[in-house]
Structure formats: structure tokens, C-alpha cells
mmCIF file of C-alpha atoms in Angstrom:
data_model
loop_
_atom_site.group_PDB
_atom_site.id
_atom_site.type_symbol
_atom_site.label_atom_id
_atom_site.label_comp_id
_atom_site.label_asym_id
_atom_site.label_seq_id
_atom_site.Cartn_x
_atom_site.Cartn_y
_atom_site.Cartn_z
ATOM 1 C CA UNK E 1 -119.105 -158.732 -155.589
ATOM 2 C CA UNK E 2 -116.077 -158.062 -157.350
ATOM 3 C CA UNK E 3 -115.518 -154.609 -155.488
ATOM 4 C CA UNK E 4 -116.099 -156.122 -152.428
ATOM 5 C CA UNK E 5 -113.573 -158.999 -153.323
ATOM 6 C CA UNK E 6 -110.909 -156.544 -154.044
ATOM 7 C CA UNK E 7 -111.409 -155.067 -150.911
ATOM 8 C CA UNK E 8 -110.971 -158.329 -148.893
ATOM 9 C CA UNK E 9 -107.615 -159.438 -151.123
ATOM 10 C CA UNK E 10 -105.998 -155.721 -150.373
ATOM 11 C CA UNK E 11 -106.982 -156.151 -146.353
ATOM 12 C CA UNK E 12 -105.188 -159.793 -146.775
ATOM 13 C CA UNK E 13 -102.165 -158.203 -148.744
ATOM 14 C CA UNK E 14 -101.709 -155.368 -146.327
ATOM 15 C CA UNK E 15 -102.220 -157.544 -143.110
ATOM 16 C CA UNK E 16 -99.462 -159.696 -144.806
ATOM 17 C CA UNK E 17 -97.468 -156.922 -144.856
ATOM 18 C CA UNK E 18 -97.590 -155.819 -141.929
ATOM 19 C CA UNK E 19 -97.131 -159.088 -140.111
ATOM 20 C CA UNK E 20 -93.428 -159.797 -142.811
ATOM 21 C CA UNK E 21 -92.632 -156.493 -141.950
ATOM 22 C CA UNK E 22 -92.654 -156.945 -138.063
ATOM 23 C CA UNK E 23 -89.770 -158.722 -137.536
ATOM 24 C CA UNK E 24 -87.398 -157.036 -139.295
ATOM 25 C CA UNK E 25 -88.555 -153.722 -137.131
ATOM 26 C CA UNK E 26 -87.996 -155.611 -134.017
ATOM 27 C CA UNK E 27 -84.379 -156.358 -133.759
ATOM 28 C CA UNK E 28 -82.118 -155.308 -131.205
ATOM 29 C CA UNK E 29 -80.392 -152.262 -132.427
ATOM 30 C CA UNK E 30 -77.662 -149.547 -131.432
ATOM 31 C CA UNK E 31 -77.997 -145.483 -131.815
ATOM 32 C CA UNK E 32 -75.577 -142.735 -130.833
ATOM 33 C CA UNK E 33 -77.099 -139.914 -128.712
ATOM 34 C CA UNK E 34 -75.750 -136.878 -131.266
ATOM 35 C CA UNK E 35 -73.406 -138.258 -133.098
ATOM 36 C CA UNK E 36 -70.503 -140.853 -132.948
ATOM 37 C CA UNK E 37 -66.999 -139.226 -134.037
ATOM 38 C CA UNK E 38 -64.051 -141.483 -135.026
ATOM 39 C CA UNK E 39 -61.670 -140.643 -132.526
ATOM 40 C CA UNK E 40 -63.625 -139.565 -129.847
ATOM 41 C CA UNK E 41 -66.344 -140.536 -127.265
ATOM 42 C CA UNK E 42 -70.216 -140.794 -127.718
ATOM 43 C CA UNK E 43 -73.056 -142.275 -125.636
ATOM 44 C CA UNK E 44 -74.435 -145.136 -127.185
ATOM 45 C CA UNK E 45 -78.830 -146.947 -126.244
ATOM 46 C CA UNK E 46 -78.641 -150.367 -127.054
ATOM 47 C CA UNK E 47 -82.927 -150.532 -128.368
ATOM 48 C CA UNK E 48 -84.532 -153.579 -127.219
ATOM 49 C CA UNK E 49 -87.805 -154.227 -128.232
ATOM 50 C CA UNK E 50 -89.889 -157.051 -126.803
ATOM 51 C CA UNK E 51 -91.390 -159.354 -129.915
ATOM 52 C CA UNK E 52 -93.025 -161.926 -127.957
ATOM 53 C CA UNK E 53 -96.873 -161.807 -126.790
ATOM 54 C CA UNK E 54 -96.359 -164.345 -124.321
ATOM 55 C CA UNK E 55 -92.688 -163.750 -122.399
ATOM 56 C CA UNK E 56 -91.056 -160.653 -121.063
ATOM 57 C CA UNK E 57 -87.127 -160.081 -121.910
ATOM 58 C CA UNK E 58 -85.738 -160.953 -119.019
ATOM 59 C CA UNK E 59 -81.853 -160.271 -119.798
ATOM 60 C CA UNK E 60 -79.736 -158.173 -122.505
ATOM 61 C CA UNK E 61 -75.619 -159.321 -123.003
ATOM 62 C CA UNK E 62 -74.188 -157.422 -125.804
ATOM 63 C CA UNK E 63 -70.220 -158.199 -126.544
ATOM 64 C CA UNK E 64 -67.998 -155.633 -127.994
ATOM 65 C CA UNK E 65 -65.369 -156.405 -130.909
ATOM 66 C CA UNK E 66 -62.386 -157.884 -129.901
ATOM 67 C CA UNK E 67 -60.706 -156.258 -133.219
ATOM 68 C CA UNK E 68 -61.552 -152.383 -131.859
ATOM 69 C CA UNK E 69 -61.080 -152.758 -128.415
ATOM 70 C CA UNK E 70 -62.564 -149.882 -126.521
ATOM 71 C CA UNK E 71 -60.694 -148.153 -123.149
ATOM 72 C CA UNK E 72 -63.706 -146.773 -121.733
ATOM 73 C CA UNK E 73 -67.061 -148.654 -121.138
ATOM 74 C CA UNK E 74 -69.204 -147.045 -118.756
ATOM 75 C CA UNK E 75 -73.481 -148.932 -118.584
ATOM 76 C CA UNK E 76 -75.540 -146.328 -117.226
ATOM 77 C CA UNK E 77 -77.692 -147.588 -114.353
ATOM 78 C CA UNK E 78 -81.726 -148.493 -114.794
ATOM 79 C CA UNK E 79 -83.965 -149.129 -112.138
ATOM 80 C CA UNK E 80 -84.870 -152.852 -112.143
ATOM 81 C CA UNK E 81 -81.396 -154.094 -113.640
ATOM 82 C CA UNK E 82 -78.371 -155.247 -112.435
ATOM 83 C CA UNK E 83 -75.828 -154.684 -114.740
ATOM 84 C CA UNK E 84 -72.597 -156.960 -114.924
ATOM 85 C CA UNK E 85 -69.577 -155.489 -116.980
ATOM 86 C CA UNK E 86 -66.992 -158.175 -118.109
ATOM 87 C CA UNK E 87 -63.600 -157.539 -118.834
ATOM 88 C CA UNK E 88 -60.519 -159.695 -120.906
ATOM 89 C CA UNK E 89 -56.843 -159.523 -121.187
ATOM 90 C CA UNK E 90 -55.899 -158.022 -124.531
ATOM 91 C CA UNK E 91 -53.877 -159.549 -127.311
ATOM 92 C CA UNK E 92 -51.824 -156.359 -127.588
ATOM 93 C CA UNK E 93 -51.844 -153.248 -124.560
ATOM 94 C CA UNK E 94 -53.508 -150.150 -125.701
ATOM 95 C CA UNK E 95 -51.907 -146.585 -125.172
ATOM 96 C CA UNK E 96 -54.263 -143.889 -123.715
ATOM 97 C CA UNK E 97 -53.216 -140.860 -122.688
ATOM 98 C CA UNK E 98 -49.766 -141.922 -122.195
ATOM 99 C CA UNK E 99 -50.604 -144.840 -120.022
ATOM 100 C CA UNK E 100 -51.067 -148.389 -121.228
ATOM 101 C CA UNK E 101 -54.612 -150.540 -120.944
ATOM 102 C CA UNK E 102 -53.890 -154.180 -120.668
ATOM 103 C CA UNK E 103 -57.562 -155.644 -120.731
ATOM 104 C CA UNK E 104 -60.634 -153.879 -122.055
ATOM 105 C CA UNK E 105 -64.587 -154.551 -121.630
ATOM 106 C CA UNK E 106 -65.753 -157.630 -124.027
ATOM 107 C CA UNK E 107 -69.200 -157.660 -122.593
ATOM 108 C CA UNK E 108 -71.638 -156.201 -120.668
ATOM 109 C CA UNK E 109 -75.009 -157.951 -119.251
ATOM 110 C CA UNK E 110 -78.356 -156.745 -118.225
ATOM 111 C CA UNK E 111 -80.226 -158.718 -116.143
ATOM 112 C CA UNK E 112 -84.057 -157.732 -114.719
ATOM 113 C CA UNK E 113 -84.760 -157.715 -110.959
ATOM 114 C CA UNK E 114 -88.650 -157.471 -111.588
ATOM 115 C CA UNK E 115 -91.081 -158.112 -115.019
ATOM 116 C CA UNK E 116 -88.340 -156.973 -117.251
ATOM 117 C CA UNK E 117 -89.371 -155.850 -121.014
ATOM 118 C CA UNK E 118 -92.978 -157.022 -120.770
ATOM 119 C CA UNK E 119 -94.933 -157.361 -124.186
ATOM 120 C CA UNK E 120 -95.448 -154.443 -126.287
ATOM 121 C CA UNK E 121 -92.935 -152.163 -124.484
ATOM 122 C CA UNK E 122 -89.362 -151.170 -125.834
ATOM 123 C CA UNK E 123 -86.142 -150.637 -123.501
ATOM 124 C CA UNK E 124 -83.150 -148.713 -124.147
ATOM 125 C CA UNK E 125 -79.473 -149.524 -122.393
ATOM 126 C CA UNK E 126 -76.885 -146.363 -122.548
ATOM 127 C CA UNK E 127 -73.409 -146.741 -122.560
ATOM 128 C CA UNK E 128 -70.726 -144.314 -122.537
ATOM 129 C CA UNK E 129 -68.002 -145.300 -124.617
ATOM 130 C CA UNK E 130 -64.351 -145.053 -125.950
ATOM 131 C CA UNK E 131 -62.051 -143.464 -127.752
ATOM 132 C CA UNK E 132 -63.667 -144.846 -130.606
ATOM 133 C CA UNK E 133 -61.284 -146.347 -133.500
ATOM 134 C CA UNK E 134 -59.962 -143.904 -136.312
ATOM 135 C CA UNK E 135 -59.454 -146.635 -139.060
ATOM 136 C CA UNK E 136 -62.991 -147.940 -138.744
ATOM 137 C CA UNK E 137 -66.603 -147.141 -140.561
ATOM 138 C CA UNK E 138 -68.637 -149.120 -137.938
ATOM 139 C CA UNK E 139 -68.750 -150.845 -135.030
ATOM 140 C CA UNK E 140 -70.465 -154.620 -134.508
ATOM 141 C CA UNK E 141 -71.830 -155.431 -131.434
ATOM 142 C CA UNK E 142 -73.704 -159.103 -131.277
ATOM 143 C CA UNK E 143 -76.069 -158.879 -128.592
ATOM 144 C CA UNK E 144 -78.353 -161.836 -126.885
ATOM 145 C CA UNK E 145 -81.458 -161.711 -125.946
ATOM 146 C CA UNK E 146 -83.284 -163.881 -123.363
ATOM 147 C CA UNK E 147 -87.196 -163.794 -122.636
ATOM 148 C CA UNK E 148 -88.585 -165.075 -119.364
ATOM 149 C CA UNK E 149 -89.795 -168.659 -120.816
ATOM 150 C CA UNK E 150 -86.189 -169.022 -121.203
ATOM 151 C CA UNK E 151 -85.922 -169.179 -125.374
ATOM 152 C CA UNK E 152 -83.178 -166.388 -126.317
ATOM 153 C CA UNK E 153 -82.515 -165.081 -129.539
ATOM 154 C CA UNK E 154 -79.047 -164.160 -130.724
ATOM 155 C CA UNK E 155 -78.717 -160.893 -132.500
ATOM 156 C CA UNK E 156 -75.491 -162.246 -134.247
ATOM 157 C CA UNK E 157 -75.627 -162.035 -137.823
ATOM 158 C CA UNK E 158 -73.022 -159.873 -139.802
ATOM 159 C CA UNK E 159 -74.666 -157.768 -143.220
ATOM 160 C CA UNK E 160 -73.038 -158.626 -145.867
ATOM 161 C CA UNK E 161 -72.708 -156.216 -148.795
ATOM 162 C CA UNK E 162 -75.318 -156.247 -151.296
ATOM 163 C CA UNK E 163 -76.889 -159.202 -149.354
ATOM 164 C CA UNK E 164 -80.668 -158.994 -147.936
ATOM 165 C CA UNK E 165 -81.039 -158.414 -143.860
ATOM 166 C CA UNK E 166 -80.203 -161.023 -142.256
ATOM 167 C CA UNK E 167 -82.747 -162.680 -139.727
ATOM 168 C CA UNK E 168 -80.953 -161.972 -136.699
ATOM 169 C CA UNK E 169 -78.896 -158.860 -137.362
ATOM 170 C CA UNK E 170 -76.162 -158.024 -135.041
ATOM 171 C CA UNK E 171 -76.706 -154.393 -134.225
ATOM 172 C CA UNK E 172 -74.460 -151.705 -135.918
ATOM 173 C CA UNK E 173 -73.170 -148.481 -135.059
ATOM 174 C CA UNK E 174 -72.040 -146.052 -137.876
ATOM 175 C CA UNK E 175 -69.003 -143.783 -137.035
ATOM 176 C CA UNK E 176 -68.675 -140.568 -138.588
ATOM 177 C CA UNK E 177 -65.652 -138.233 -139.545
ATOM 178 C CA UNK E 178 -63.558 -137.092 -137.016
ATOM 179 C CA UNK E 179 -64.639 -133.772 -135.412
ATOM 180 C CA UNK E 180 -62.069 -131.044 -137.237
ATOM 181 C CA UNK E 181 -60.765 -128.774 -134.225
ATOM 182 C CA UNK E 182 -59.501 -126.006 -136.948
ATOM 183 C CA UNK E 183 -62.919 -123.751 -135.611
ATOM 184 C CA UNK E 184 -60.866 -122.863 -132.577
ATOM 185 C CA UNK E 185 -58.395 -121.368 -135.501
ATOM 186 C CA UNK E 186 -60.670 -119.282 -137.133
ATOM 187 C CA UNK E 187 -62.406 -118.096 -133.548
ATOM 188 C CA UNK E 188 -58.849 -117.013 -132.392
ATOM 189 C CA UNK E 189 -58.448 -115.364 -135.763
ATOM 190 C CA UNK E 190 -62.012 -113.330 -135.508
ATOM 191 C CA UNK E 191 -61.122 -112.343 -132.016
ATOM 192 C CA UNK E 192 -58.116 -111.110 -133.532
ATOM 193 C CA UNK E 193 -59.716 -109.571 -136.044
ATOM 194 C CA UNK E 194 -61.781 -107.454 -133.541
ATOM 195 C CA UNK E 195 -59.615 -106.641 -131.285
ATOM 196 C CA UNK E 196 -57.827 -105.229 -134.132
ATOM 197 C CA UNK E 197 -61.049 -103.013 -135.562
ATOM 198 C CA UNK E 198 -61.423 -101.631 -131.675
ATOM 199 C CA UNK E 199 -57.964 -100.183 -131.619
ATOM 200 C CA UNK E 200 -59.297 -96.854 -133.440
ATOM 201 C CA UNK E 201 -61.901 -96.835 -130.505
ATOM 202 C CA UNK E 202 -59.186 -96.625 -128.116
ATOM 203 C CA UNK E 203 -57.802 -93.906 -129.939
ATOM 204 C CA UNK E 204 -61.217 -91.876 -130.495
ATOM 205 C CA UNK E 205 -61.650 -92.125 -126.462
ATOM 206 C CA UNK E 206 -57.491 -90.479 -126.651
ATOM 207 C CA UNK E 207 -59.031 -87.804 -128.839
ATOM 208 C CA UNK E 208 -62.083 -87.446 -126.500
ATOM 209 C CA UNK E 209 -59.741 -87.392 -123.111
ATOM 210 C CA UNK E 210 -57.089 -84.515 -125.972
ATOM 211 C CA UNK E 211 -60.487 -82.483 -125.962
ATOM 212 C CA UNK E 212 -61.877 -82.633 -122.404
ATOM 213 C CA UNK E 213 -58.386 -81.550 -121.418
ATOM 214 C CA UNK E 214 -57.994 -78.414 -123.901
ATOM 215 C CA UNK E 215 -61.918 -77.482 -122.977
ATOM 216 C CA UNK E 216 -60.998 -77.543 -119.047
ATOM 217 C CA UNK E 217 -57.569 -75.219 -120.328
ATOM 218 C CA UNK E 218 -59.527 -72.855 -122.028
ATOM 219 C CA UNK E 219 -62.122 -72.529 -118.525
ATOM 220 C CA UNK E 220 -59.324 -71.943 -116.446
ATOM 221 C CA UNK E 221 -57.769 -69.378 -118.534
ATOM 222 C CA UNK E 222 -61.270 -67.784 -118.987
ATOM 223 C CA UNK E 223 -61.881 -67.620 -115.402
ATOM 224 C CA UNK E 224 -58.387 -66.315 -114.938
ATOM 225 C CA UNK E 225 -58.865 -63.572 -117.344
ATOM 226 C CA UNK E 226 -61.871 -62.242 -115.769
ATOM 227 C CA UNK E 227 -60.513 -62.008 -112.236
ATOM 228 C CA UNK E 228 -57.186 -60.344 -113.968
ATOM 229 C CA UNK E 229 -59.522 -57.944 -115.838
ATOM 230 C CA UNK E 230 -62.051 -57.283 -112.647
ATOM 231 C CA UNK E 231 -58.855 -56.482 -110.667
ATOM 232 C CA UNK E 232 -57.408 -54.059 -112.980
ATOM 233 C CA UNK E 233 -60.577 -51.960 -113.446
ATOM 234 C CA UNK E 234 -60.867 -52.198 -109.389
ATOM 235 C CA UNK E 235 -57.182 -50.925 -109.187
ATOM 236 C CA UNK E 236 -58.261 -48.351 -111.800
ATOM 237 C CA UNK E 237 -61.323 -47.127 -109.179
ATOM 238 C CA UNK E 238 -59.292 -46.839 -106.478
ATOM 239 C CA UNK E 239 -56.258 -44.629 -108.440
ATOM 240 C CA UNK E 240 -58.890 -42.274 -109.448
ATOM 241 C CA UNK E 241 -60.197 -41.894 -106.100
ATOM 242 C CA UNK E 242 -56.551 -41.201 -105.044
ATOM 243 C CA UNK E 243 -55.862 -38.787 -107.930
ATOM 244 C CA UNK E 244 -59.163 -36.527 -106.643
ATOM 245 C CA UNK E 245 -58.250 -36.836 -103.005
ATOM 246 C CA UNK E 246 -54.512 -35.644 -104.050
ATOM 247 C CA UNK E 247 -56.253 -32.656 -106.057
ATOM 248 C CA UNK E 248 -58.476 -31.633 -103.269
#
């Protein structure tokens, strides 16, 4: 009895577990594809997953901070969404590439053509975006959700330090260091580098081309000296011959 009791209080515990654990796995989130550089660009998926049993998600609007304005927001396109990309006048221009940007992207909205997100599936949403900011850790996007018996959730909620999760996080992408460009350095130095240890190549190929040209000398002289020698001993035939004729 007892055994069997423990048994029955650890299949409640875990199943407990489980069911607290849920919702905090089932946020809308953001992820870099690689890695997101201060500075520079990355493609971003927006992870929805669908937590209701009953509803499909039916439509995705995530807003981008007003305090890091990005230049460059690009939604990739998904079959069975239409995809609406606001933009708003900016507080103060931004300077990209020499040009200025008066008005940025503040949101961007999914919304399904057919059954949406439909219970127990997961969508992602990639975006393309840019420069990202240079004085920043993260970025906070607050994202809203809407399932197809019309009840939305709003994925709003900052993390405060040293606080618990919130209940409706807003999703958060991390920014790593700025990519260092010195590599190109040391590759230019290591070409150097070789194309300094193949100069005494060149020279060995001199030294071969030196030798080919003193072994072709020698031939020639060789050759010469044998028709200079066969010569003489024919002149030296015919003088005899001359000499006994003379003498006869």
C-alpha cells in the first residue's frame, strides 16, 4: 500500500510539473540564425508556439523599440500569410551609409490566409534586420498574439533583474560583440609571409634555368669538337694520300 501510494503522489508531482512548466515553454520568443553582432546585420525567427487546444493563432504583430531604431527590416514571405510592415517618422534622422533615414519600421504584422498555427504546431517568422545598435546588450521586441476565437495574448512584459519570469515575457534578443575585422590583417600578413618564403624558389628555378644553359654549352662545344677533330684526321687521310701519289 504504501509503495503503491508513493507511486501515485510522484505521478501527481510530476504531472504537476509538467503542466507549471508548460507555460513558461510556450511564449513567443526571438532567435538569431548564427549569431547577432552589434553593429551589423543578422536574420532574426520570431517562435510562435500555439498554447491553446481549442483555437488556432490566427495573427502575429511584433513592434520594434522605438529607442534602437533599426534602418533595415526586411519579413521574409510564408505561404498562408500576408505580412503588413508599418513604418513611423523618427524623433531624430538616422545616418546610414552617408544618407539620412527619416522613419524606420515600428511594427510588422502577420496575418493567416487559411487555419493559421493550429494546436500543437509551432511557427517561425524571419526577419532580416539592421545595422543593429553598438551601445546595446539586447533588443526588446513586445509581440501580440491573437488566436482564432479572438482572445490575444500580449507578449509584453519586460525581465527585470533578479526578478522571476514574468507571465507574458516580451521576447528578447541577445547581441553579441562586434565582429573584429583585424583577421583580414593577419591573412594579408601570412600571404606576405609566403610570398616571402617562395622567393628562394624563384631563385632555385634561376639556378635550374644557370644549369640547363651551361649543360646545352657544354653539348654544343662537344659536338663541335668532334666534327673539328673528325675533319682534321680526314684532312690528315687525304695529305697522306697526296704525299704517296707525289712519291710515286
Amino acid at each position: 500500500m504504501k509503495v503503491s501510494r508513493l507511486v501515485a503522489a510522484a505521478a501527481v508531482a510530476g504531472s504537476a510539473v509538467l503542466v507549471l512548466s508548460s507555460p513558461a515553454l510556450a511564449h513567443v520568443s526571438v532567435q538569431p540564425e548564427g549569431t547577432a553582432a552589434k553593429g551589423g546585420y543578422a536574420v532574426v525567427n520570431f517562435r510562435v508556439p500555439n498554447e491553446r487546444d481549442n483555437a488556432s493563432t490566427t495573427g502575429l504583430e511584433v513592434n520594434f523599440p522605438a529607442d534602437t531604431p533599426l534602418s533595415s527590416v526586411m519579413p521574409q514571405k510564408i505561404d498562408g500569410w500576408k505580412i503588413t510592415v508599418t513604418k513611423s517618422k523618427l524623433a531624430k534622422p538616422l545616418e546610414v551609409h552617408g544618407r539620412q533615414i527619416s522613419e524606420a519600421v515600428s511594427k510588422v504584422t502577420w496575418t493567416a490566409d487559411g487555419k493559421g498555427i493550429e494546436p500543437g504546431f509551432i511557427q517561425q517568422f524571419p526577419v532580416s534586420i539592421g545595422a543593429l545598435p553598438e551601445n546595446a546588450d539586447q533588443l526588446v521586441f513586445k509581440a501580440i498574439q491573437t488566436y482564432s476565437n479572438k482572445e490575444v495574448v500580449r507578449w509584453i512584459e519586460v525581465q527585470e533583474e533578479g526578478a522571476e519570469e514574468p507571465a507574458n515575457p516580451a521576447p528578447v534578443l541577445a547581441l553579441s560583440a562586434a565582429e573584429d575585422d583585424h583577421s583580414h590583417g593577419s591573412s594579408a600578413e601570412e600571404s606576405s609571409d609566403k610570398s616571402g618564403d617562395a622567393e628562394p624558389a624563384a631563385d632555385t628555378t634561376e639556378a635550374a634555368d644557370s644549369s640547363d644553359g651551361t649543360d646545352t654549352t657544354a653539348r654544343v662545344l662537344g659536338v663541335v669538337g668532334i666534327v673539328v677533330g673528325a675533319a682534321g684526321v680526314a684532312y690528315g687521310v687525304l695529305a697522306g694520300r697526296r704525299r704517296a701519289a707525289d712519291a710515286s
